XYZ file of C-alpha atoms in Angstrom:
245
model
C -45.519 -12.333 -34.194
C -42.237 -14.096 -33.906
C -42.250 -14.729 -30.737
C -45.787 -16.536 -31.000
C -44.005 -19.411 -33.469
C -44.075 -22.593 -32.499
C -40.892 -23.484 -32.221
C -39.918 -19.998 -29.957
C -43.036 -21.540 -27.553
C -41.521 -24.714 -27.402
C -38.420 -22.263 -25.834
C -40.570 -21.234 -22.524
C -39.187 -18.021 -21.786
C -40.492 -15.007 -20.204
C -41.851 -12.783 -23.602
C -42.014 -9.745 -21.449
C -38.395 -10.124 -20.569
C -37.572 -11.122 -24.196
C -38.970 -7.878 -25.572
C -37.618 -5.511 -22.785
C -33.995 -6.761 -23.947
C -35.189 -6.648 -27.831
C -36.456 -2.784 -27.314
C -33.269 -1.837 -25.158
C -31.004 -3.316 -28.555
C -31.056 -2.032 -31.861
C -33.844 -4.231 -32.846
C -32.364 -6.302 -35.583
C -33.823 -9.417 -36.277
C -30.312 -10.791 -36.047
C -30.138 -8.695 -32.359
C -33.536 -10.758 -31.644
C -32.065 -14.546 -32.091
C -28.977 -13.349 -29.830
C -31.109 -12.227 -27.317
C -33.243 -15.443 -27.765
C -30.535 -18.099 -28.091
C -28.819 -15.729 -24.479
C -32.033 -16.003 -22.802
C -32.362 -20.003 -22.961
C -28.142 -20.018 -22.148
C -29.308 -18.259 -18.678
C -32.393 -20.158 -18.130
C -30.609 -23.254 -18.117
C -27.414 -21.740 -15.893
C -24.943 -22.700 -18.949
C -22.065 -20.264 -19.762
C -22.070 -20.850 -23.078
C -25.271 -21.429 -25.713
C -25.253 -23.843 -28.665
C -27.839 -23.937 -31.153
C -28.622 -26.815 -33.606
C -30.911 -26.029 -36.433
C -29.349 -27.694 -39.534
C -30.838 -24.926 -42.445
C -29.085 -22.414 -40.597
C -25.978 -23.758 -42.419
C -27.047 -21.423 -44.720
C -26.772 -18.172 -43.109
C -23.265 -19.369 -41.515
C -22.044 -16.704 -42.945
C -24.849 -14.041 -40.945
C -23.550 -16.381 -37.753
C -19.950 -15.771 -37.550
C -20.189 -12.260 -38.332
C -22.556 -11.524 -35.618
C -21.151 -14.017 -33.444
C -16.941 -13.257 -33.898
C -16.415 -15.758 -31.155
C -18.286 -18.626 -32.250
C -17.507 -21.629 -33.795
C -19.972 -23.841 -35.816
C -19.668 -27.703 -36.034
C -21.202 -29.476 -39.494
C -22.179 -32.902 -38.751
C -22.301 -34.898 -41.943
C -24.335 -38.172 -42.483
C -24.358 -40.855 -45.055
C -26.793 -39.114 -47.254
C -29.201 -42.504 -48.617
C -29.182 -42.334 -44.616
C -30.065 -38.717 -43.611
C -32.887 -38.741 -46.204
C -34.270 -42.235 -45.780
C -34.409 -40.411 -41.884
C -36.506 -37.994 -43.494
C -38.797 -39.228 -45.146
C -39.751 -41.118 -41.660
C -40.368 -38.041 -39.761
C -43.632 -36.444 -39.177
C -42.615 -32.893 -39.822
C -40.985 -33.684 -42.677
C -42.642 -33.450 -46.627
C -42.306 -36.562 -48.717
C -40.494 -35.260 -51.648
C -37.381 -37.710 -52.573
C -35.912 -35.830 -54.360
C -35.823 -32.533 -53.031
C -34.492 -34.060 -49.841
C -31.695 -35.583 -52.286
C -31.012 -32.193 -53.998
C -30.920 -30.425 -50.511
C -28.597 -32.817 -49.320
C -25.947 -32.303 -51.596
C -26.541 -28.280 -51.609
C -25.660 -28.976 -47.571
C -22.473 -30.902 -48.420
C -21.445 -28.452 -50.937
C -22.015 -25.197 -49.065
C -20.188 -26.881 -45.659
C -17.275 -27.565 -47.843
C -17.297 -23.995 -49.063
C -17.867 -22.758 -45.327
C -14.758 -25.237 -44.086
C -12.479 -23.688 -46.837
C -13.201 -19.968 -46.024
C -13.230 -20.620 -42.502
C -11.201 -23.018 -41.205
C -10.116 -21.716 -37.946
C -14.519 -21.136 -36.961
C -16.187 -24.141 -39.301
C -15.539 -27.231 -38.999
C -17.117 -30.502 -40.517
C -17.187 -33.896 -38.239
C -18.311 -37.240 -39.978
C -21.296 -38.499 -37.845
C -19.979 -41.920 -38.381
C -17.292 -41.563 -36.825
C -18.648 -39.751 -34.268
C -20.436 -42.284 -33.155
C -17.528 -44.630 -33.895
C -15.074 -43.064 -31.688
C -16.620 -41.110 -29.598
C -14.145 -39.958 -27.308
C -11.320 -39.217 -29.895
C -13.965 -36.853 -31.901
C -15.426 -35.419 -29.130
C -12.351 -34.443 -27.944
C -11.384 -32.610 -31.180
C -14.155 -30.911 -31.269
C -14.052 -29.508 -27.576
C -10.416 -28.240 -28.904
C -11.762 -26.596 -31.459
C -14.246 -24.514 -29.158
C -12.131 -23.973 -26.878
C -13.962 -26.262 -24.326
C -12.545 -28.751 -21.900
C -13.547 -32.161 -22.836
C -14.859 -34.291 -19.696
C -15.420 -37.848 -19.727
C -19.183 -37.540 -18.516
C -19.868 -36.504 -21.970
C -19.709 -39.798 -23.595
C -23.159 -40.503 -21.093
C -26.085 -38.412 -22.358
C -28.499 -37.214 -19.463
C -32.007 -36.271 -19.625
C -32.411 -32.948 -20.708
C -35.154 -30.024 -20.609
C -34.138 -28.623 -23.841
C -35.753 -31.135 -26.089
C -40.131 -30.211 -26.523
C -42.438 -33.433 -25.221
C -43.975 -33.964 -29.138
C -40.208 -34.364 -30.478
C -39.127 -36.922 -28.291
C -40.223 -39.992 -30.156
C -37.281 -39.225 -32.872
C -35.077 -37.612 -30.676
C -35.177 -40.012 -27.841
C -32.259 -41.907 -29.080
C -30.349 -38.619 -27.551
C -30.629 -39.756 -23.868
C -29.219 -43.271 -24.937
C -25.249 -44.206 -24.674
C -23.843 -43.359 -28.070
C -23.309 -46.456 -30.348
C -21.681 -46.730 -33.811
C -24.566 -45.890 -36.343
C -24.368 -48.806 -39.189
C -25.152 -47.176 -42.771
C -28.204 -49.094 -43.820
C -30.342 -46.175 -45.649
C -29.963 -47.599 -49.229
C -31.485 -50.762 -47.822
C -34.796 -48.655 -46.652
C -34.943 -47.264 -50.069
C -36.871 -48.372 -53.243
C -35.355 -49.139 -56.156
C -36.616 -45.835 -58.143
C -35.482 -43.838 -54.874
C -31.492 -45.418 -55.008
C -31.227 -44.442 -58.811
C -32.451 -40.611 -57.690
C -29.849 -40.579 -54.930
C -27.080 -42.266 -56.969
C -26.975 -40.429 -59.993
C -27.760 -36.884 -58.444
C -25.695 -37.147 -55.337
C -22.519 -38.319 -57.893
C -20.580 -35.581 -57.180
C -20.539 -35.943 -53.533
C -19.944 -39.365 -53.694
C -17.018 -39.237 -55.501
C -15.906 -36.890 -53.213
C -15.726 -39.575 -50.553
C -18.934 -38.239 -48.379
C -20.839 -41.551 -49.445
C -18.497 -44.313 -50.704
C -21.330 -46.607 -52.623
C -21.681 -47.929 -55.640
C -22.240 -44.962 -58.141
C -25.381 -45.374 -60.307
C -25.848 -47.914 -63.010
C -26.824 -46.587 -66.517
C -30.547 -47.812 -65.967
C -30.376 -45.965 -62.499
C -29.529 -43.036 -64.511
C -31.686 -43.028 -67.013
C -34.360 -43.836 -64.343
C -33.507 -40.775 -62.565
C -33.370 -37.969 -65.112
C -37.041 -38.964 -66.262
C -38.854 -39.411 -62.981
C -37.110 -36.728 -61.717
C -34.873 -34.479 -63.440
C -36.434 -31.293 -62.282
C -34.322 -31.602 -59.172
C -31.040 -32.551 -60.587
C -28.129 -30.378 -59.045
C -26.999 -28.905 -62.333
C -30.451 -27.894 -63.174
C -32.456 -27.187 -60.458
C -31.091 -24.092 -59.138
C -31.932 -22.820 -63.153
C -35.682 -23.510 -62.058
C -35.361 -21.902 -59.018
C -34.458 -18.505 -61.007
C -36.734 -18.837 -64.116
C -40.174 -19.201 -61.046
C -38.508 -16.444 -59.767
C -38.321 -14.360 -62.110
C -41.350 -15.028 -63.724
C -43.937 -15.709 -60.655
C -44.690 -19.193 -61.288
């Protein structure tokens, strides 16, 4: 069943030679996305295998212990920017603020992950990755233990990425270019107050420098959508649980 998902498909590998390795292993789940992620290294003739699924931040943890010689890069984005993204792409659901809310979860769990592990996690401001490309690049080869080569900085056309997700990730086979912030500017008035007031904390952190929320943003906010507020939603998230709803 797993290896009839989508997104494995998208992969191309041999399943015969995927489940011969998964029956030959102590057939963990976990043991099934090494033998996966080891399987597209080899098809490709790499030595090493990088994976980029951003709600795996989550099970970081799972990662590093399976993996004890891996290293995991966060890539952090304006956030009026990474969820004005979203709710452009086709795969994506159309829920503001959820996408705020999950958003600053991300932020606050990498910044967890960076302080227990800061010799395997590390967090790299998209910004100025794009920026100074060569300078950040170069840190983060360091940091895997990889030699940083110039041809790098010149993105190639790659097998890796499936036909029907090309249109948004095209802009990966294109010379890399400072990335202006302009997601506030795509957003709606009732959209900036959501972001403003419930991405505060992150903001003041420095992650998003912007104006904080006005009091009418606020006020704005907690009625249209309060159910999704940082402080309370994870509450929700218990009470359905516990109760079914």
């Amino acid at each position: 069943l797993i290896l009839n998902r989508s997104r494995l498909r998208d992969l191309h590998l041999d399943e015969e030679e995927v489940m011969g390795c998964f029956l030959n292993s102590d057939r963990k789940l976990v043991s099934l996305f090494e033998i996966i992620i080891d399987r597209f290294r080899a098809k490709f003739g790499k030595a090493r295998a990088g994976e980029k699924s951003p709600f795996h931040l989550f099970y970081s943890r799972t990662l590093l212990a399976h993996f004890p010689h891996s290293r995991i890069v966060c890539i952090e984005r304006n956030g009026s920017d990474v969820v004005a993204s979203l709710m452009r792409m086709p795969w994506s659901h159309r829920k503001f603020s959820r996408h705020v809310f999950d958003w600053c979860k991300s932020i606050e769990y990498a910044n967890t992950l960076e302080a227990e592990f800061p010799d395997r996690f590390r967090r790299v401001s998209f910004e100025e990755l794009t920026r100074d490309p060569k300078s950040q690049l170069s840190e983060i080869c360091a940091f895997c233990d990889l030699e940083y080569q110039d041809q790098m900085l010149t993105p190639s056309e790659s097998e890796t990425i499936p036909e029907w997700e090309r249109d948004w990730k095209g802009a990966a086979f294109m010379n890399i270019r400072p990335k202006e912030t302009v997601g506030e500017e795509a957003l709606s008035f009732t959209q900036r107050a959501i972001f403003r007031t419930f991405a505060k904390r992150e903001m003041d952190a420095g992650v998003d420098r912007r104006d904080l929320a006005t009091v009418r943003e606020m006020i704005v906010a907690w009625v249209l959508a309060w159910p999704y507020h940082p402080k309370i939603h994870p509450y929700l998230q218990r009470a359905r649980a516990r109760f079914g709803l």
